[in-house]
Amino acid sequence: MQITVTVNGAEHSADVEPRTLLVDFIRNDLRLTGTHIGCDTTACGVCTVLLDGTPVKSCTVFAVQANGRSITTVEGLKQNGDLHPIQVAFKEEHGLQCGFCTPAMMLVGAKLIEDNPNPTEDEVRWAISGNLCRCTGYVNIVKSIQLAGKMATAGSDS
Amino acid sequence: MTTTTDHHHPITTSEVGGIGHSIKRHEDDRLIQGAGNFVDDIVLPGMLHMTLVRSPWAHATINGIDSSAAEAIDGVVAVVTGELLAEYNLAWMPTLSGDTQAVLATDKVRYQGQEVAGVIATDPYVARDGADAVVVDYDPLPVITNPMQGLESDAPIIRTDLEDKEDNVVYEWEAGDAAATEEAFAKADRVVRVETHYPRSHPAPLETCGIVADVNPGTGETTLYMTSQAPHAHRTIFALVAGLPEQKIRIVSPDLGGGFGNKVPVYPGYVVATAASLVIGKPVKWIETRYENLISTGFARDYYMKGELAVTNEGKILGLKVDMLSDQGAFFADAQPSKLRAGLFEIVTGSYDLQAAHVTTKGVYTNKAPGGVAYRCSFRVTEASYLIERLVQNAAYELEMDPAEFRSMNFIQPDQFPYESATGLVYDSGDYETAMRKAMEMIGYDELRVEQAKAREEGRLVGIGIASFTDIVGAGPSKDYDIIGLKMFDSAELRVHPTGKAILKLGVKTQGQGHETTFAQIVAEELGIPATDIKVVHGDTDNTPYGLGTYGSRSTPVAGAATAIVARNLRDKARDIAAHMLEASADDLEWENGKFSVKGSPDSSVSIQDIAFAAYTNLPEGMEAGLEGVHYYDPPNLTFPFGTYIVAVEIDAGTGQWKVDRMVAVDDCGVRINPMIVEGQIHGGLTEGFAMSNMQSMSFDDDGNCLTAHFDNYMIPTAWETPRFELGETITLSPHHPIGAKGVGESATVGSPAAYVNAIIDALRHMGVTNIDMPVLPDRIWQAIQENAG
Amino acid sequence: MLAVITRARPAMEVRMYPRAFDYLAPETKEEVLDVLAERGDEVKILAGGQSLIPMMKLRLASPGTLVDINRVPDLDSISIGNGHLTVQALVRHNDIVNSELVTTENAAMASAAPWISDPIVRNLGTLAGSVAHHDPEGDWASVMLACGAQVVAESRDGGERVIPITEFLTDMFTTSLQPTEMITEVRVPRYTSRTTHEHAPPRGGGNYQKLERKVGDYATVGVATHLELGDDGGISKAGIALTSVYSHNLKVTEAEHLLVGSHASDELFAEAAEIAKIACTPASDVRGSAEYKKDMVRVFTERGLAASLALAQR
């Protein structure tokens, strides 16, 4: 089936089998490998991308469902050569270790601070509770997202 | 003897970023942009995809395999069976513990999920369709799902492939002194017992295992991109298994999405994919699903432990007896040093000074997956630490003493180091009392006990648990430690380029620990070259010196030492070059802040960058050009990190659910090279300890079916359940390590499970509860309350 | 002693790619109903897909045709009409979490919504899909049973059918929805604690108690409760339904009958909870023993009723 999907602002057309999972379309057809696969059963969330701005687990969406819609992956966070505040904050606060869950965590975090730039620790922990991390104990991921919220607010004020 | 540096870090400026600076990680720039390079990201021209056919049965004879329907599917290129591998002498392979393991089963399957065939296709979806179409005819056999069953007289023999094997015993092992221990127990006023099962766990890194095998049909050169924590050791194993010339094998372990021990063994999938690439002449990719990862790759623990502690009425521990059964699965594939059948379980005497100990254990084959790996611990240390800390708490209760005071009375004292334990280990250093007092102060121990008493009057179940653990890491000295004969040294190669920038090449391999940053900081400390000017290369056997890899918290103790020493060796050469440049005697030079200067005339100096340039442009006569070196470090001893963790919990008496109110962790890992990274390691370890105590375990039914082969039932805590942590530190240097560091990746997993469980028992002990096995699910607490309520 | 082997070949849940299927994405409800009328038996409707796609990936479900209804307009609102809270087929779990209407109009739903799966799954999964899936471990079906919801189904040739939830849920993974029908909306009675606004609904309160090991886990035990108070302060309507402790979501009618017509008290709630405990037949598994689960049904029923009462009396 022929589909056209806007990914990180650019339109991509491809012929895919209906059973192709969105994550496989992103990784294999578009070669955007920052989106990962971790569990196959909608549990770990490392495949999370934004579908029309909303976080979804791309291992549990078919590529054909994204036809005519818009996707943001980790590769789309950087704008005009500048890192997104969430990316800067993850490095600053040591919010990543192996880096495998990081793209998903950053996308969920970016969406959270867009809606709520000043989230409490509980709000962050709740928002990322559909995404697993095995390395960090989440401590510094929470701090990273909170810092990114502050940075984004400061940036938009200036 | 190497010298130990001062521990009042940082000494270097923040521009240099040596030891003690929390510099930001070098590896992050690519990872935050989705530009990491994991095995599944690798695509080679003409690459095929493999899916493995696995056994649904835990134990069954294979009557035949019919792959004709699979081969007929459009896009299926080949079906590989054990029979085909046998033609290449590849149907069986050696394990890291000197046993053999089936690559693809030919005679029978011995655990659910065992590899039976490989289907290679042009597309992963088609490979899956092909695997579904392979028909295997099985005759099921009786199943053994625990070591007690395996030892029964009428138990079926699992390893019928081993000649003359008439039982399911893998090994019997003992440590300590039986007679002395009996004597100590004879003198005891009381004996305290804990019998517990440390459940089977799985490291479950978020990235599963996988390989892209690329055998060049023209040259036979074999490049294996694989999820490997030990690429050099794996290259040697591949050379031995496949009979390939070692110089033609290159293993590249790119970015790894976590490891925790899971990526130490060699798995059948790696071998099958390599064989398929060899036969077909095209690259073959194999990436596990999560189900396959959980059901077939290296598990950890699964220890049935009986511990007895002999104590006096005054509160002195006299002796320790431990008897254990270990569930090894169907092949003995533990990833651990050859001489250690029970890993480093000898550390079971913990932080305590006791006269005698005796430990016995028996390993038993069962119809479960093989591969006892050191899941975020150094070879069975987690089990040992858990047992002694549980025993010590129960002994304190038995004597009606406060568990902290009881520990205090029995700690090995700072002036007793180096301390030879009753099981024969020599602890290098420690100051247990200071760490415990610090943790008690941080959590407000005395006030907590008062609050607990009040809560109990209100009918609330509140508990406080302590673990004052001693870890043992950094394997290890070559006289005692090897893996299938390969001595457990490690290496570092350092080249300083003419412009003063450097490249450091390591035999170890990060899985997220931040080696690209930390190891650059060691060089920065020793040579004064800014850490940001140092590139760290690892994970590629063609481009790094030999090493045994990263597990058992050995990178800093072993490769970190190698790095410090190679840098010091280059500094010695730099001194001679500086003497030539300054026209002074080398003995008249002093080293400070990355410069050699003539004593008494500080203006007369040359920087390490100047010297590096001279090493290629202006050498003293007769000196070999360049500024580079390699060092292989053979550690004189292991290192012994320690700490005290204190946990406060509250239990919902109606449901048995428990919640951590406070968690204080004081760690002593010696010098902290990058404190930010060290704390990150501790956060992760405390979380995995929480997972094991609270929810995470591998379960099987009586037929050997794995009940926890997806993340739906193999529980990994989210940010919501994970406790908040409060960290503290003490610093006691390792006396034999060049920079006084000890390793930290695993201490928190080793130490914390007992702290969580001790807190739960503390909340319930007034009801008569003395033990609950992990994972402490609400059901188990409810059961304990029911049993003790009436 | 080792048992004689009589067991069946175990299931291997190793697969991660679905079997091939036809995919259709109609842009009107009429087109959807046409496809269902023509291909009924082999069709599965794809709404959120958060239960269906995992089953397809494990090849436990392999529909010949997938009809994606996400492009059908006017199917994604929560509204009030005819005394009901109407939840259309494409309303996501997180729409319910964030709905002020739900918060004011149905406390049991508002209480249950944050317990559904995890925050990312809630962005796609739907209430209607969850009810249609009828997994006995699903939370929504219990809430709907306790509240007395109705499912509205439509087919090309049969028109609209309003099905009481008790008749809709027939057995585990089975409903009375016909192959030619699609669910268009679920109607949930308005039960609110607010008595101030115009056309005030009855004074009521509801609650969902769930024991899970972690976020995203299925319920070890789930209990939905609902209470409505009459003018005399006595219980005029009661609902209790259980998750994960029976072959399907279980409405505890006997306990409901006990409550209706009585004045609330701890003793009464304890008695109702005991009835619920006896009514369920959970299995022992990795989440807990059957005895434990039964007792949790008792504990949660008591707690849920107390919480519902507190809301109703507010």
PDB file of C-alpha atoms in Angstrom, chain B residues 319-475:
ATOM      1  CA  GLY B 319      30.759 -18.890  62.927  1.00  0.00           C
ATOM      2  CA  LEU B 320      28.756 -19.292  59.752  1.00  0.00           C
ATOM      3  CA  LYS B 321      27.511 -22.380  57.923  1.00  0.00           C
ATOM      4  CA  VAL B 322      25.941 -22.255  54.488  1.00  0.00           C
ATOM      5  CA  ASP B 323      24.570 -25.054  52.371  1.00  0.00           C
ATOM      6  CA  MET B 324      23.164 -24.376  48.937  1.00  0.00           C
ATOM      7  CA  LEU B 325      21.653 -25.834  45.826  1.00  0.00           C
ATOM      8  CA  SER B 326      22.113 -24.002  42.568  1.00  0.00           C
ATOM      9  CA  ASP B 327      19.731 -24.325  39.629  1.00  0.00           C
ATOM     10  CA  GLN B 328      22.084 -24.216  36.646  1.00  0.00           C
ATOM     11  CA  GLY B 329      19.664 -24.871  33.823  1.00  0.00           C
ATOM     12  CA  ALA B 330      20.367 -27.429  31.129  1.00  0.00           C
ATOM     13  CA  PHE B 331      23.968 -26.471  30.388  1.00  0.00           C
ATOM     14  CA  PHE B 332      26.567 -25.139  32.814  1.00  0.00           C
ATOM     15  CA  ALA B 333      27.183 -21.831  31.110  1.00  0.00           C
ATOM     16  CA  ASP B 334      27.879 -19.535  34.037  1.00  0.00           C
ATOM     17  CA  ALA B 335      29.968 -16.591  32.957  1.00  0.00           C
ATOM     18  CA  GLN B 336      32.562 -16.684  35.686  1.00  0.00           C
ATOM     19  CA  PRO B 337      36.211 -17.485  36.351  1.00  0.00           C
ATOM     20  CA  SER B 338      37.118 -21.135  35.771  1.00  0.00           C
ATOM     21  CA  LYS B 339      38.172 -21.948  39.311  1.00  0.00           C
ATOM     22  CA  LEU B 340      35.070 -20.465  40.849  1.00  0.00           C
ATOM     23  CA  ARG B 341      32.196 -22.917  40.757  1.00  0.00           C
ATOM     24  CA  ALA B 342      30.104 -20.769  43.052  1.00  0.00           C
ATOM     25  CA  GLY B 343      31.527 -17.485  41.892  1.00  0.00           C
ATOM     26  CA  LEU B 344      32.819 -15.289  44.673  1.00  0.00           C
ATOM     27  CA  PHE B 345      30.285 -16.616  47.151  1.00  0.00           C
ATOM     28  CA  GLU B 346      33.168 -16.764  49.665  1.00  0.00           C
ATOM     29  CA  ILE B 347      32.358 -13.132  50.418  1.00  0.00           C
ATOM     30  CA  VAL B 348      29.416 -14.508  52.433  1.00  0.00           C
ATOM     31  CA  THR B 349      31.160 -13.627  55.704  1.00  0.00           C
ATOM     32  CA  GLY B 350      30.422 -10.037  54.707  1.00  0.00           C
ATOM     33  CA  SER B 351      31.596  -7.130  56.826  1.00  0.00           C
ATOM     34  CA  TYR B 352      31.931  -9.237  59.957  1.00  0.00           C
ATOM     35  CA  ASP B 353      34.864 -10.591  61.903  1.00  0.00           C
ATOM     36  CA  LEU B 354      34.115 -14.228  62.593  1.00  0.00           C
ATOM     37  CA  GLN B 355      36.409 -17.112  63.381  1.00  0.00           C
ATOM     38  CA  ALA B 356      35.093 -19.832  61.167  1.00  0.00           C
ATOM     39  CA  ALA B 357      32.916 -20.430  58.174  1.00  0.00           C
ATOM     40  CA  HIS B 358      32.041 -23.363  55.988  1.00  0.00           C
ATOM     41  CA  VAL B 359      30.143 -23.186  52.715  1.00  0.00           C
ATOM     42  CA  THR B 360      28.972 -26.068  50.552  1.00  0.00           C
ATOM     43  CA  THR B 361      27.055 -25.940  47.332  1.00  0.00           C
ATOM     44  CA  LYS B 362      25.867 -28.298  44.685  1.00  0.00           C
ATOM     45  CA  GLY B 363      25.031 -27.252  41.133  1.00  0.00           C
ATOM     46  CA  VAL B 364      22.236 -29.186  39.446  1.00  0.00           C
ATOM     47  CA  TYR B 365      21.077 -29.434  35.842  1.00  0.00           C
ATOM     48  CA  THR B 366      17.402 -28.574  35.279  1.00  0.00           C
ATOM     49  CA  ASN B 367      15.178 -28.106  32.228  1.00  0.00           C
ATOM     50  CA  LYS B 368      15.600 -24.353  32.222  1.00  0.00           C
ATOM     51  CA  ALA B 369      17.711 -21.981  30.179  1.00  0.00           C
ATOM     52  CA  PRO B 370      21.471 -22.020  30.829  1.00  0.00           C
ATOM     53  CA  GLY B 371      23.797 -19.149  31.529  1.00  0.00           C
ATOM     54  CA  GLY B 372      24.125 -18.092  35.160  1.00  0.00           C
ATOM     55  CA  VAL B 373      25.456 -14.618  34.584  1.00  0.00           C
ATOM     56  CA  ALA B 374      26.635 -12.085  37.069  1.00  0.00           C
ATOM     57  CA  TYR B 375      23.577  -9.867  36.745  1.00  0.00           C
ATOM     58  CA  ARG B 376      24.909  -6.559  37.921  1.00  0.00           C
ATOM     59  CA  CYS B 377      27.077  -8.310  40.493  1.00  0.00           C
ATOM     60  CA  SER B 378      30.460  -9.941  40.560  1.00  0.00           C
ATOM     61  CA  PHE B 379      29.779 -13.684  40.395  1.00  0.00           C
ATOM     62  CA  ARG B 380      27.247 -14.758  43.079  1.00  0.00           C
ATOM     63  CA  VAL B 381      28.129 -11.875  45.401  1.00  0.00           C
ATOM     64  CA  THR B 382      24.515 -10.685  45.443  1.00  0.00           C
ATOM     65  CA  GLU B 383      23.341 -13.982  46.866  1.00  0.00           C
ATOM     66  CA  ALA B 384      26.131 -14.051  49.470  1.00  0.00           C
ATOM     67  CA  SER B 385      25.564 -10.489  50.576  1.00  0.00           C
ATOM     68  CA  TYR B 386      21.835 -11.043  50.835  1.00  0.00           C
ATOM     69  CA  LEU B 387      22.199 -14.141  52.989  1.00  0.00           C
ATOM     70  CA  ILE B 388      24.615 -12.692  55.546  1.00  0.00           C
ATOM     71  CA  GLU B 389      22.667  -9.458  55.895  1.00  0.00           C
ATOM     72  CA  ARG B 390      19.421 -11.354  56.431  1.00  0.00           C
ATOM     73  CA  LEU B 391      21.109 -13.631  58.977  1.00  0.00           C
ATOM     74  CA  VAL B 392      22.649 -10.740  60.861  1.00  0.00           C
ATOM     75  CA  GLN B 393      19.329  -8.958  61.219  1.00  0.00           C
ATOM     76  CA  ASN B 394      17.564 -12.081  62.432  1.00  0.00           C
ATOM     77  CA  ALA B 395      20.396 -12.746  64.897  1.00  0.00           C
ATOM     78  CA  ALA B 396      19.973  -9.260  66.333  1.00  0.00           C
ATOM     79  CA  TYR B 397      16.256  -9.909  66.848  1.00  0.00           C
ATOM     80  CA  GLU B 398      17.024 -13.271  68.451  1.00  0.00           C
ATOM     81  CA  LEU B 399      19.316 -11.510  70.933  1.00  0.00           C
ATOM     82  CA  GLU B 400      16.888  -8.602  71.343  1.00  0.00           C
ATOM     83  CA  MET B 401      19.530  -6.189  70.163  1.00  0.00           C
ATOM     84  CA  ASP B 402      19.196  -3.315  67.734  1.00  0.00           C
ATOM     85  CA  PRO B 403      20.398  -4.558  64.322  1.00  0.00           C
ATOM     86  CA  ALA B 404      22.734  -1.565  63.991  1.00  0.00           C
ATOM     87  CA  GLU B 405      24.335  -2.156  67.383  1.00  0.00           C
ATOM     88  CA  PHE B 406      24.695  -5.855  66.654  1.00  0.00           C
ATOM     89  CA  ARG B 407      26.515  -5.027  63.417  1.00  0.00           C
ATOM     90  CA  SER B 408      28.757  -2.577  65.244  1.00  0.00           C
ATOM     91  CA  MET B 409      29.813  -5.283  67.687  1.00  0.00           C
ATOM     92  CA  ASN B 410      30.866  -7.580  64.887  1.00  0.00           C
ATOM     93  CA  PHE B 411      32.353  -5.369  62.167  1.00  0.00           C
ATOM     94  CA  ILE B 412      35.907  -5.982  61.020  1.00  0.00           C
ATOM     95  CA  GLN B 413      37.785  -2.980  62.445  1.00  0.00           C
ATOM     96  CA  PRO B 414      39.807  -0.579  60.256  1.00  0.00           C
ATOM     97  CA  ASP B 415      43.084  -1.664  61.874  1.00  0.00           C
ATOM     98  CA  GLN B 416      42.459  -5.296  60.926  1.00  0.00           C
ATOM     99  CA  PHE B 417      43.011  -4.649  57.186  1.00  0.00           C
ATOM    100  CA  PRO B 418      44.334  -6.356  55.170  1.00  0.00           C
ATOM    101  CA  TYR B 419      41.966  -8.887  56.688  1.00  0.00           C
ATOM    102  CA  GLU B 420      41.936 -12.569  55.906  1.00  0.00           C
ATOM    103  CA  SER B 421      38.395 -13.897  56.024  1.00  0.00           C
ATOM    104  CA  ALA B 422      37.378 -17.312  57.300  1.00  0.00           C
ATOM    105  CA  THR B 423      36.818 -18.407  53.695  1.00  0.00           C
ATOM    106  CA  GLY B 424      40.297 -17.304  52.623  1.00  0.00           C
ATOM    107  CA  LEU B 425      39.761 -13.935  50.947  1.00  0.00           C
ATOM    108  CA  VAL B 426      42.055 -11.042  51.810  1.00  0.00           C
ATOM    109  CA  TYR B 427      39.992  -7.859  52.123  1.00  0.00           C
ATOM    110  CA  ASP B 428      42.132  -4.914  51.062  1.00  0.00           C
ATOM    111  CA  SER B 429      40.456  -2.125  53.024  1.00  0.00           C
ATOM    112  CA  GLY B 430      37.323  -1.054  54.828  1.00  0.00           C
ATOM    113  CA  ASP B 431      35.768   1.176  57.453  1.00  0.00           C
ATOM    114  CA  TYR B 432      32.322  -0.220  58.002  1.00  0.00           C
ATOM    115  CA  GLU B 433      31.391   1.572  61.206  1.00  0.00           C
ATOM    116  CA  THR B 434      31.925   5.026  59.689  1.00  0.00           C
ATOM    117  CA  ALA B 435      29.757   4.235  56.685  1.00  0.00           C
ATOM    118  CA  MET B 436      26.969   2.825  58.854  1.00  0.00           C
ATOM    119  CA  ARG B 437      27.005   5.769  61.266  1.00  0.00           C
ATOM    120  CA  LYS B 438      26.828   8.151  58.341  1.00  0.00           C
ATOM    121  CA  ALA B 439      23.807   6.373  56.891  1.00  0.00           C
ATOM    122  CA  MET B 440      22.124   6.319  60.316  1.00  0.00           C
ATOM    123  CA  GLU B 441      22.705  10.005  60.723  1.00  0.00           C
ATOM    124  CA  MET B 442      21.357  10.792  57.251  1.00  0.00           C
ATOM    125  CA  ILE B 443      18.137   8.881  57.767  1.00  0.00           C
ATOM    126  CA  GLY B 444      17.739   9.918  61.414  1.00  0.00           C
ATOM    127  CA  TYR B 445      17.821   6.344  62.641  1.00  0.00           C
ATOM    128  CA  ASP B 446      17.021   6.966  66.288  1.00  0.00           C
ATOM    129  CA  GLU B 447      14.061   9.235  65.493  1.00  0.00           C
ATOM    130  CA  LEU B 448      12.802   6.680  62.966  1.00  0.00           C
ATOM    131  CA  ARG B 449      12.808   3.994  65.637  1.00  0.00           C
ATOM    132  CA  VAL B 450      10.735   6.272  67.883  1.00  0.00           C
ATOM    133  CA  GLU B 451       8.294   6.960  65.056  1.00  0.00           C
ATOM    134  CA  GLN B 452       8.122   3.258  64.335  1.00  0.00           C
ATOM    135  CA  ALA B 453       7.121   2.492  67.901  1.00  0.00           C
ATOM    136  CA  LYS B 454       4.385   5.113  67.712  1.00  0.00           C
ATOM    137  CA  ALA B 455       3.153   3.796  64.365  1.00  0.00           C
ATOM    138  CA  ARG B 456       2.974   0.283  65.739  1.00  0.00           C
ATOM    139  CA  GLU B 457       0.748   1.470  68.551  1.00  0.00           C
ATOM    140  CA  GLU B 458      -1.571   2.869  65.894  1.00  0.00           C
ATOM    141  CA  GLY B 459      -1.604  -0.527  64.206  1.00  0.00           C
ATOM    142  CA  ARG B 460       0.507   0.616  61.273  1.00  0.00           C
ATOM    143  CA  LEU B 461       3.179  -1.678  59.878  1.00  0.00           C
ATOM    144  CA  VAL B 462       6.375   0.320  59.601  1.00  0.00           C
ATOM    145  CA  GLY B 463       9.856  -1.161  59.288  1.00  0.00           C
ATOM    146  CA  ILE B 464      13.488  -0.125  59.060  1.00  0.00           C
ATOM    147  CA  GLY B 465      16.038  -2.332  57.338  1.00  0.00           C
ATOM    148  CA  ILE B 466      19.807  -2.091  57.199  1.00  0.00           C
ATOM    149  CA  ALA B 467      22.363  -3.731  54.955  1.00  0.00           C
ATOM    150  CA  SER B 468      26.054  -3.124  55.679  1.00  0.00           C
ATOM    151  CA  PHE B 469      27.425  -4.970  52.734  1.00  0.00           C
ATOM    152  CA  THR B 470      30.915  -5.734  51.496  1.00  0.00           C
ATOM    153  CA  ASP B 471      31.247  -6.217  47.762  1.00  0.00           C
ATOM    154  CA  ILE B 472      34.142  -7.913  45.974  1.00  0.00           C
ATOM    155  CA  VAL B 473      35.017  -6.834  42.452  1.00  0.00           C
ATOM    156  CA  GLY B 474      37.822  -6.380  39.973  1.00  0.00           C
ATOM    157  CA  ALA B 475      38.587  -9.940  38.879  1.00  0.00           C
TER     158      ALA B 475
END
